[in-house]
Coordinates of C-alpha atoms and ligand atoms in Angstrom, one line a residue:
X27 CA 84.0 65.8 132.9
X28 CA 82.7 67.6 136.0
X29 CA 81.3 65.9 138.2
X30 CA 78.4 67.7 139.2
X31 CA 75.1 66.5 137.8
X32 CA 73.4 69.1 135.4
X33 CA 70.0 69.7 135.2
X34 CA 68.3 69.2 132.2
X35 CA 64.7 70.9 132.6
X36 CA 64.2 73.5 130.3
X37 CA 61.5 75.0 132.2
X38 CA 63.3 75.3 135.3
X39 CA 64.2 79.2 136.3
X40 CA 67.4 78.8 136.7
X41 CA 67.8 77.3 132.9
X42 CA 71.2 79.0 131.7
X43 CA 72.5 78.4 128.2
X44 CA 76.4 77.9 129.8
X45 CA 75.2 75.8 132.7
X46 CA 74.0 72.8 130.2
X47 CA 75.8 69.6 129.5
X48 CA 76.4 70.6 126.0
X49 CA 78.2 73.3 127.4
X50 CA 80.4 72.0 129.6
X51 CA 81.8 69.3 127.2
X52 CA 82.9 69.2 123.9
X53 CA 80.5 69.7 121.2
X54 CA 80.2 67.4 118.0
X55 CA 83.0 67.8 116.4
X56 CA 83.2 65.3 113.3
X57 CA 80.4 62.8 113.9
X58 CA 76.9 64.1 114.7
X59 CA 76.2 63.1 118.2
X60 CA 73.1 60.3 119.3
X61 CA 70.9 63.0 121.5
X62 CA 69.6 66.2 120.6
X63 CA 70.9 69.3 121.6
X64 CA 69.0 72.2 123.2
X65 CA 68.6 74.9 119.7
X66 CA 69.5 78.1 122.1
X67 CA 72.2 76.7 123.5
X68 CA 73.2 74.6 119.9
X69 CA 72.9 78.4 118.5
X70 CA 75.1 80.3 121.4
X71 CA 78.0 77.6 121.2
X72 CA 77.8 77.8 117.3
X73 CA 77.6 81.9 117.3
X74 CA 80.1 82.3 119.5
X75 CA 82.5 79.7 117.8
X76 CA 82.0 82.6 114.9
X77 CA 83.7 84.8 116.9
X78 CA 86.8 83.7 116.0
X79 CA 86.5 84.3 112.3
X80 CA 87.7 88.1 111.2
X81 CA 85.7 91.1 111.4
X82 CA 83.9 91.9 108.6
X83 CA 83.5 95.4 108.5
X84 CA 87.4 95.6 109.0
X85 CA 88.0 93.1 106.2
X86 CA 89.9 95.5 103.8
X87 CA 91.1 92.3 101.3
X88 CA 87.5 91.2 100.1
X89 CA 85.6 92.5 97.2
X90 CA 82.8 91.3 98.6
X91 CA 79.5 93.4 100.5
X92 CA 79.9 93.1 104.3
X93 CA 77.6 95.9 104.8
X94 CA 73.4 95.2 104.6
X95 CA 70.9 97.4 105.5
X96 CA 68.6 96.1 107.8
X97 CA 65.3 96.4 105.2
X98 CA 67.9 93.4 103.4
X99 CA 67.7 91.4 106.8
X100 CA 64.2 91.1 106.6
X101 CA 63.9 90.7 102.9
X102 CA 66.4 87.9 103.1
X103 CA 64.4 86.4 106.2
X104 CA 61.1 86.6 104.2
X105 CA 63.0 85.1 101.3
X106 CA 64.2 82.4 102.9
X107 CA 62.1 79.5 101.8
X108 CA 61.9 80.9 97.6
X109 CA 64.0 78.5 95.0
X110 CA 64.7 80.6 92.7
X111 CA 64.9 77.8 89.7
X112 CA 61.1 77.1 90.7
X113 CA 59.7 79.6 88.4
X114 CA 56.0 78.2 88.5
X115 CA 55.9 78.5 92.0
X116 CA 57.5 81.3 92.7
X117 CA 56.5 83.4 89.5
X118 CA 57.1 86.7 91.0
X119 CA 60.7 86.1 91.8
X120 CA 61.5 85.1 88.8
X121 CA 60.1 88.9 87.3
X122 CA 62.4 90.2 89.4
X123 CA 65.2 88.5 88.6
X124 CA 63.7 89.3 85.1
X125 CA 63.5 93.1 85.5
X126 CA 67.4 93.0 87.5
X127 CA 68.6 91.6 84.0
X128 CA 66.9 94.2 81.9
X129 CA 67.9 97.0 84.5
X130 CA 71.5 96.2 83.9
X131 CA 71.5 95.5 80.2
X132 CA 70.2 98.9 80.1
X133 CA 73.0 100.1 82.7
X134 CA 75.6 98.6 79.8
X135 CA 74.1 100.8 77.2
X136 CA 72.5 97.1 75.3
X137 CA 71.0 98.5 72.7
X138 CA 68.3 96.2 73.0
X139 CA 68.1 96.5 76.7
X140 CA 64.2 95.6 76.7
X141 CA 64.3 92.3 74.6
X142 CA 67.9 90.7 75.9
X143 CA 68.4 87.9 77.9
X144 CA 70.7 87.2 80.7
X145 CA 70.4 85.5 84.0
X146 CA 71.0 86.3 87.7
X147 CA 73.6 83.2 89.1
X148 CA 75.9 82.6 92.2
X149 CA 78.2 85.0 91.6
X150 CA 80.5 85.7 88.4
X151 CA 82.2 82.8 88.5
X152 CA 79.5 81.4 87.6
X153 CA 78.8 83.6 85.1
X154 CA 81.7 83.9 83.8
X155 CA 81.5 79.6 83.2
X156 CA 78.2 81.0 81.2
X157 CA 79.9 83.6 79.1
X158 CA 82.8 81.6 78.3
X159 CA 80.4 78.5 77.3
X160 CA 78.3 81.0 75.0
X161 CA 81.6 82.1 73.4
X162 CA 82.3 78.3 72.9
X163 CA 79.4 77.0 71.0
X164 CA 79.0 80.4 68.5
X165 CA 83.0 79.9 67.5
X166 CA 82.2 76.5 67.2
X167 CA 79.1 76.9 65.3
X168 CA 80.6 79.0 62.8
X169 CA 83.7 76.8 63.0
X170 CA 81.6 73.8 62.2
X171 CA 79.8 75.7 59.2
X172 CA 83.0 76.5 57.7
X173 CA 84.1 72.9 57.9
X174 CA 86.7 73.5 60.1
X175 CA 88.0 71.7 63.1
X176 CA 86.6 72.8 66.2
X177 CA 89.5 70.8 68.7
X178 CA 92.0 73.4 69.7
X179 CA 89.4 76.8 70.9
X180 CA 91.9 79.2 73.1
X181 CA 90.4 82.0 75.0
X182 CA 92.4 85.4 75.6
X183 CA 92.8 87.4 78.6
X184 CA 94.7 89.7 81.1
X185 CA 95.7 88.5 84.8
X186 CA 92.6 86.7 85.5
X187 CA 90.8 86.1 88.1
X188 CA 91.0 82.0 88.6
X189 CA 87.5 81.8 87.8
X190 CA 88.5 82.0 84.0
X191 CA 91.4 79.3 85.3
X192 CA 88.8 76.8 86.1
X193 CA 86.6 77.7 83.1
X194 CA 89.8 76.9 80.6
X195 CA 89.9 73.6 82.6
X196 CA 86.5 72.8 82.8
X197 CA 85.6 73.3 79.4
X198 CA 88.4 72.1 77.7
X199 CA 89.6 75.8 76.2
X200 CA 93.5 76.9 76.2
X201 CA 93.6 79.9 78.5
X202 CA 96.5 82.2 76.5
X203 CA 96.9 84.9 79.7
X204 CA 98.9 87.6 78.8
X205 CA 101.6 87.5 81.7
X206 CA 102.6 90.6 83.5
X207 CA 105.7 92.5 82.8
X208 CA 107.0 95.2 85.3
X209 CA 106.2 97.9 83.2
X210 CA 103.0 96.5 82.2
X211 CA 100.5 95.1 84.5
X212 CA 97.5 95.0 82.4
X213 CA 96.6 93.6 79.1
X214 CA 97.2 95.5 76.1
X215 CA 96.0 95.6 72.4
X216 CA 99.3 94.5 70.9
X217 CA 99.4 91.9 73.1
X218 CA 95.8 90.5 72.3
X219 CA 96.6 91.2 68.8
X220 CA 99.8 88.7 69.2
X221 CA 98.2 85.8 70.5
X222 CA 95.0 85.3 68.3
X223 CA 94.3 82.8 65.6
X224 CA 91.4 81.1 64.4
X225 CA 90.7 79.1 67.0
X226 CA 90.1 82.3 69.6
X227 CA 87.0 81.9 70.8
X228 CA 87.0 85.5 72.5
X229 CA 89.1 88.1 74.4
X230 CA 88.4 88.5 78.1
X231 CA 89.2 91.7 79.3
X232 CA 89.1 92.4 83.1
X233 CA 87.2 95.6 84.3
X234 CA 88.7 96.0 87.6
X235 CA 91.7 93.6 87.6
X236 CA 91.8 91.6 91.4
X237 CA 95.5 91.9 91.4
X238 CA 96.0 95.8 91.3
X239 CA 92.0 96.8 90.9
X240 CA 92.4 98.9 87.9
X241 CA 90.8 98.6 84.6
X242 CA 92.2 97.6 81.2
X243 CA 91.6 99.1 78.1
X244 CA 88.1 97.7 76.6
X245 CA 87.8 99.8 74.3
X246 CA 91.5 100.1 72.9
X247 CA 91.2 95.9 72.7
X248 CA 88.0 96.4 70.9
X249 CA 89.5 98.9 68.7
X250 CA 92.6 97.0 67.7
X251 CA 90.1 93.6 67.2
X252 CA 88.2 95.8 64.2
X253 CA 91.2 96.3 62.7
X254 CA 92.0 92.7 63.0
X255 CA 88.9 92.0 61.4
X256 CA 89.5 94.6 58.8
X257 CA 92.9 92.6 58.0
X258 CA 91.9 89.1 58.5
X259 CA 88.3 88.5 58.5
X260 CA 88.3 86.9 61.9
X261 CA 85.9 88.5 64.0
X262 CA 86.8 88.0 67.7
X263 CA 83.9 89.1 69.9
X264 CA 84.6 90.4 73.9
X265 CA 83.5 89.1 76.9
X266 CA 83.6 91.7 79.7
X267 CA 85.0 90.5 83.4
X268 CA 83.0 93.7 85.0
X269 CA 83.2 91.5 88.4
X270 CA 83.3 95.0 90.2
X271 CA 83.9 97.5 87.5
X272 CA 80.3 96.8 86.3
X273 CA 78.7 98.5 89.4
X274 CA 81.3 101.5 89.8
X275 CA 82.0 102.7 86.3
X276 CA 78.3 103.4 85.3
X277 CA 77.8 105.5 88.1
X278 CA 81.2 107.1 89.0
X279 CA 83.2 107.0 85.8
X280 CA 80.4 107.1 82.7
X281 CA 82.9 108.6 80.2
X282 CA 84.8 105.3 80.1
X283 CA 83.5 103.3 77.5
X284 CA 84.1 99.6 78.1
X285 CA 80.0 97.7 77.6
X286 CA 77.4 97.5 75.4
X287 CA 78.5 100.8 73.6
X288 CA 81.3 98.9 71.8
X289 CA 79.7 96.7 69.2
X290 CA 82.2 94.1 69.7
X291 CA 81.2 93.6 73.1
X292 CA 78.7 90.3 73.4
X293 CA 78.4 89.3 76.9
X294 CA 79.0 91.0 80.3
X295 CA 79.6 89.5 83.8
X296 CA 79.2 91.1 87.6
X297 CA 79.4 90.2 90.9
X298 CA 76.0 91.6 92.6
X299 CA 77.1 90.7 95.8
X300 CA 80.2 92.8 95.0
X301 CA 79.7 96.2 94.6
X302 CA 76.2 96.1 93.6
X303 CA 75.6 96.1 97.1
X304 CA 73.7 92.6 97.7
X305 CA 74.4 89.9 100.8
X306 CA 76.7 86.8 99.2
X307 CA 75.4 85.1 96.7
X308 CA 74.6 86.5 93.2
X309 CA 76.3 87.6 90.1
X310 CA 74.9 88.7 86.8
X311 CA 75.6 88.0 82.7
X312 CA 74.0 89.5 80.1
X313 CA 74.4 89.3 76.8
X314 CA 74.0 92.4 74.3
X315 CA 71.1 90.8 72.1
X316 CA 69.1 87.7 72.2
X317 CA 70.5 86.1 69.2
X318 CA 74.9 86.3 70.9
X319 CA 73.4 83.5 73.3
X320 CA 73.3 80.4 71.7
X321 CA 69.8 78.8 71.8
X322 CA 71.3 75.1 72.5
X323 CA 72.5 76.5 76.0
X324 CA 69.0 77.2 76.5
X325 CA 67.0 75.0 78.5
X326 CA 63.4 76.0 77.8
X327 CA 61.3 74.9 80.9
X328 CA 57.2 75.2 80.2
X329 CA 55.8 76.0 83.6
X330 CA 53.5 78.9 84.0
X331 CA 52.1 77.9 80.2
X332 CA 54.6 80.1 78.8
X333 CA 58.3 79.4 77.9
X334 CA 60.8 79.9 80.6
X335 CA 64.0 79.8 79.3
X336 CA 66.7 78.8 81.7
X337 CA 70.5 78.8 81.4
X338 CA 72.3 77.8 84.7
X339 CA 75.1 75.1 85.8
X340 CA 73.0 75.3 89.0
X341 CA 69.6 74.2 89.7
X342 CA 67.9 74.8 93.2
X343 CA 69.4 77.9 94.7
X344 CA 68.2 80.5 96.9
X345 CA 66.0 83.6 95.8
X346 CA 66.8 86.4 98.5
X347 CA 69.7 87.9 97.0
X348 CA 68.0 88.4 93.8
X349 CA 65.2 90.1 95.6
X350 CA 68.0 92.2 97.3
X351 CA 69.3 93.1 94.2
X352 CA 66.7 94.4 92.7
X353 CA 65.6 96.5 96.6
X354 CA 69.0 98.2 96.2
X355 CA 69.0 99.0 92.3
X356 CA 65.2 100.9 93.1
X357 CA 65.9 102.0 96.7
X358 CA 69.3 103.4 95.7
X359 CA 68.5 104.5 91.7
X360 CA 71.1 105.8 89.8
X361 CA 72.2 108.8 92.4
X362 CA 72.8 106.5 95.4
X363 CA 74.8 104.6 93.9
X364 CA 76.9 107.3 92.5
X365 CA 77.4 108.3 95.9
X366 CA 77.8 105.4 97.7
X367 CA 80.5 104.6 95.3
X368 CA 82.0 107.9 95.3
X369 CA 82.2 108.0 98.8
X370 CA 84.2 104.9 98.6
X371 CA 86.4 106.3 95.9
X372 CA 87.0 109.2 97.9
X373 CA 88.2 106.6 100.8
X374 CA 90.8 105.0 98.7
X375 CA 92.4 108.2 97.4
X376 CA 92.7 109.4 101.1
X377 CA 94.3 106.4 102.3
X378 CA 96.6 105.8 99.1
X379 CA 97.5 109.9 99.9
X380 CA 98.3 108.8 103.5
X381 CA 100.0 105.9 102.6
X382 CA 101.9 107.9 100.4
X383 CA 103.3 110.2 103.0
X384 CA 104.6 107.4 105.1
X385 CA 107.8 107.8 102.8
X386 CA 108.2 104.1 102.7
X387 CA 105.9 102.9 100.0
X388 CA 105.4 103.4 96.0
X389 CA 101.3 103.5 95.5
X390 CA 100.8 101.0 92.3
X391 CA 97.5 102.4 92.4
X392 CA 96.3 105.3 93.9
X393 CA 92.9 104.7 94.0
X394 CA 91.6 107.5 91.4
X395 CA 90.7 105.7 88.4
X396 CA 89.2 102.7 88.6
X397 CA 87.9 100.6 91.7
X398 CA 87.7 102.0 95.0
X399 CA 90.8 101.1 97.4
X400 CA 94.6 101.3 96.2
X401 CA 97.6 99.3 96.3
X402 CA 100.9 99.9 97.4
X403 CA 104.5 98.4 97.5
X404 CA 107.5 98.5 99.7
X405 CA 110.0 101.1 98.2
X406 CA 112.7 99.4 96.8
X407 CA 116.9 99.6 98.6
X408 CA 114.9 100.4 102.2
X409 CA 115.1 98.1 104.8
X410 CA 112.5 99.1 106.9
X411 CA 112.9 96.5 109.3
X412 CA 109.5 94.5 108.4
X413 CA 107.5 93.4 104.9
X414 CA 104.4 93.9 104.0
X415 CA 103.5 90.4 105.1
X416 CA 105.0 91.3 108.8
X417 CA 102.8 95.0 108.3
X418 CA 99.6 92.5 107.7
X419 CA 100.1 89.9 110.3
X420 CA 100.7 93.2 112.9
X421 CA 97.5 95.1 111.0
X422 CA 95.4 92.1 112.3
X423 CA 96.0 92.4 115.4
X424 CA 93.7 95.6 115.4
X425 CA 91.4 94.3 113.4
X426 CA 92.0 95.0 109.9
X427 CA 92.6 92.4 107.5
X428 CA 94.7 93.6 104.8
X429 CA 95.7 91.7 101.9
X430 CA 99.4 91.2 101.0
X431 CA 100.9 89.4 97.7
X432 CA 103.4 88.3 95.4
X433 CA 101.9 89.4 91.4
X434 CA 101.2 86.9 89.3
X435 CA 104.0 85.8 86.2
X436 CA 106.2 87.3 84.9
X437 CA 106.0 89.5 88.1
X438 CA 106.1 87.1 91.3
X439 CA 108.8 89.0 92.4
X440 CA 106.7 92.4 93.3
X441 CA 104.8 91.9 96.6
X442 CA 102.3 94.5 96.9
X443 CA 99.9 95.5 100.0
X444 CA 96.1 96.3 99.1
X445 CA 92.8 97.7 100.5
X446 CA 89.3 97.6 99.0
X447 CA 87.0 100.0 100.1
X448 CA 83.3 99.0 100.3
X449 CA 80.0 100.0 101.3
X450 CA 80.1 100.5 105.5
X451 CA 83.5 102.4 105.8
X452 CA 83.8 105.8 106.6
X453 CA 86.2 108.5 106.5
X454 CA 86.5 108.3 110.2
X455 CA 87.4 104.2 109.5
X456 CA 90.0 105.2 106.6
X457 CA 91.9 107.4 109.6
X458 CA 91.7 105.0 112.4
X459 CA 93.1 102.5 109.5
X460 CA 95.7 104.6 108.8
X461 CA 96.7 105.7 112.5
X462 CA 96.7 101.8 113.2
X463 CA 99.4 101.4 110.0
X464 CA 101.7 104.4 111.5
X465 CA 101.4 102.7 115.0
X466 CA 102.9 99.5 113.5
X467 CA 105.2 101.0 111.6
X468 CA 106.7 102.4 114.6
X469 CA 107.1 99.2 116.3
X470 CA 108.7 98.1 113.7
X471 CA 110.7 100.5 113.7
X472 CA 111.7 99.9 117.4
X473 CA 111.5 96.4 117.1
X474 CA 112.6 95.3 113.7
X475 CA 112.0 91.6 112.4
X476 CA 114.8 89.6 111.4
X477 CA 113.5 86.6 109.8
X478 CA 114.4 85.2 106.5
X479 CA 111.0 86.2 104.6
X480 CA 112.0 89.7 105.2
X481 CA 115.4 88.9 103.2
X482 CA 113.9 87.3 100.6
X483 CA 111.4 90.0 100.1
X484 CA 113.6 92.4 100.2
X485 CA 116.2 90.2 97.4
X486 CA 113.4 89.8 95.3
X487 CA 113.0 94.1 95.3
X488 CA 116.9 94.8 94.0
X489 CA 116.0 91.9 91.1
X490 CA 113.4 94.0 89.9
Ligands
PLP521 C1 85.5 88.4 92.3 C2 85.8 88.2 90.9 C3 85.4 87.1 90.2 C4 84.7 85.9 90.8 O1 83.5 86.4 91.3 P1 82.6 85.7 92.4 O2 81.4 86.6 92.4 O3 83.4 85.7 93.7 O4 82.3 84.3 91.9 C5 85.7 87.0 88.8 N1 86.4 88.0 88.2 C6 86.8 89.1 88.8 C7 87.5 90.2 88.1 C8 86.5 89.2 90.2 O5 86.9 90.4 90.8

């Protein structure tokens, strides 16, 4: 403690946010402290605290939208004080939330895009909880009408994203993930086809995997499931993990069909606040018709005289980012977001080209297909003199935070380096980036690291 007395009047000229006893000692750590704080100087300690977390805008291992425009600022300010779940008193919210559902339905080619249902949420983990429940109840239904026991429902999927981890857990459903191999990252229709019985309660394709950000084959598991059907009877219905894909493929890659256009196709999950370009905090499901969401999961709630039906693990939650939502579907329209996408697209391929001329990498992706960003590994018999987990740690020190790990079974023995490529980033960023990567590859080079992660790393390369 100094021992200098402070002065304590606000109104006195020479008031200084750093000259204030709350700034010279330590701040509330893990109690709340007895006397009140001064807010500007509460709000300069706290901001600059925030300092120490990582750039945003340089944050190349997120999915998420670190980029706003500042007519979002203001909506979200304005927006600040709307509960979304309070539908009578904030009636107008929940149209727009309304029209964002209908928008997208009709974005995923429902063919009843005017009269679905589907619901705005925190993101698509929550909605993938919502899908997965709705897939539930209609195998059980059926299940129950056959007179058949309804104890044992599995659900199917690729390399998930943990979300459908907690879901299996959660609710009670056997997760069957098809595990990848090393010459197969992705889920495939034989291998759907291998692990279904009667008690599947759906196949979960992921559109835009997390691990290596490609897509898998929709339509070839949809294909192989009518054939199924054709065989057995069993008709296995889809769930689509469009986390990302769902805002990239409509606009930048319309040939591929992987929604609404495949019959077998029932629900459909994204992560607005992914690459549809909202602030943190809202995802979207949707099923193809009304009648694929079970009405028990409905909670009908009778404010504004009329029947609001509601289907949420949530209650209160904020209403801003559904208001963004629907801003950037109508401010951007159909050709922004192709080019905002593209543009990011075209970002990923240059830096995967780049990263390709290096000479010291494989790409595993190469950023032209699917979402925008690629992926890369260490080549394998080179001993470089650092990993990719080394190339990270020395990446950050610039700036960029660049996401490096082991693959998932059967392939924990592949390490591999990736970059995402959002909204905000610009050519002139993907070179920087890339001059920053050379730059520590050369120190490397001059300095190599000898530590026993590197040897590891490097064992684990021959196995494979
Ligand atoms: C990000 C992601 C999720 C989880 O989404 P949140 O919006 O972060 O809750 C689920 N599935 C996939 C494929 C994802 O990329």
């Amino acid at each position: 403690m100094p021992l200098h007395l402070v002065d304590f009047d606000n109104n006195d000229s020479t008031f200084d946010e750093y000259a204030q006893a709350a700034s010279v000692k330590p701040i509330p750590k893990y109690k709340m402290g007895d006397e009140p704080i001064e807010h500007s100087v509460v709000k300069d300690l706290i901001l600059d605290e925030l300092l120490l977390d990582g750039n945003a805008k340089q944050n190349l291992a997120t999915f998420c939208q670190t980029d706003v425009d500042p007519e979002i600022h203001a909506i979200m300010d304005k927006c600040i004080d709307k509960n979304m779940i309070d539908k009578d008193e904030y009636p107008q919210t929940a149209e727009i939330e309304n029209r964002c559902v209908h928008i997208l339905a009709d974005l995923w080619n429902s063919p009843e895009s005017r009269t679905t249902i589907g619901c705005s949420t925190t993101g698509s983990s929550e909605a993938a909880m919502l899908g997965g429940l709705a897939l539930k109840w209609n195998w059980r239904k059926k299940r129950e009408k056959d007179g058949k026991p309804t104890d044992k429902p599995n659900i199917i999927t690729g390399p998930v994203q943990i979300c459908w981890h907690k879901f299996a857990r959660y609710f009670d459903v056997e997760i069957r993930e098809i595990p990848m191999e090393h010459d197969r990252l992705l889920m495939t229709p034989e291998e759907v086809i291998k692990r279904i019985d009667e008690n599947t309660i759906g196949v979960v394709p992921t559109f835009g995997v997390t691990f290596t950000l490609e897509y898998e084959d929709v339509k070839g598991i949809s294909d192989a499931l009518d054939k199924y059907e054709k065989e057995t009877g069993l008709d296995i219905p889809i769930h689509v993990d469009a986390a990302s894909g769902g805002f990239i493929a409509p606009f930048i890659q319309p040939k591929i069909k992987w929604d609404f256009r495949l019959p077998r196709v029932k629900s459909i999950n994204a992560s607005g606040h992914k690459f549809g370009l909202s602030p943190l905090g809202v995802g979207w499901v949707v099923w193809r018709e009304k009648s694929d969401l079970p009405e028990e999961l409905i909670f009908n709630v009778n404010y504004l005289g009329g029947n609001m039906p509601t289907f949420a693990l949530n209650f209160s939650r904020p209403g801003g980012q559904i208001v963004a939502q629907y801003y950037n579907l109508i401010r951007h329209g159909r050709e922004g977001y192709k080019k905002i996408q593209q543009a990011c697209l075209d970002h990923g391929i240059f830096i995967a080209e780049e990263v390709e001329k290096l000479g010291l990498f494989d790409l595993l992706y190469d950023g032209k297909s699917a979402l925008p960003g690629a992926a890369w590994m260490l080549k394998k018999d080179i001993d470089p003199g650092f990993n990719l987990y080394d190339l990270s740690d020395r990446m950050r020190m610039r700036g960029w935070q660049i996401a490096s790990y082991s693959l998932p079974a059967n392939c924990q023995d592949m390490v591999i380096q990736r970059v995402l490529i959002r909204h905000g980033f610009s050519h002139d960023m993907a070179q920087l980036m890339i001059d920053d990567l050379k730059r520590c590859i050369d120190y490397f080079i001059q300095h190599p690291v000898v530590n026993n992660s590197t040897k590891k790393d490097s064992e684990g390369f021959h196995h494979s």
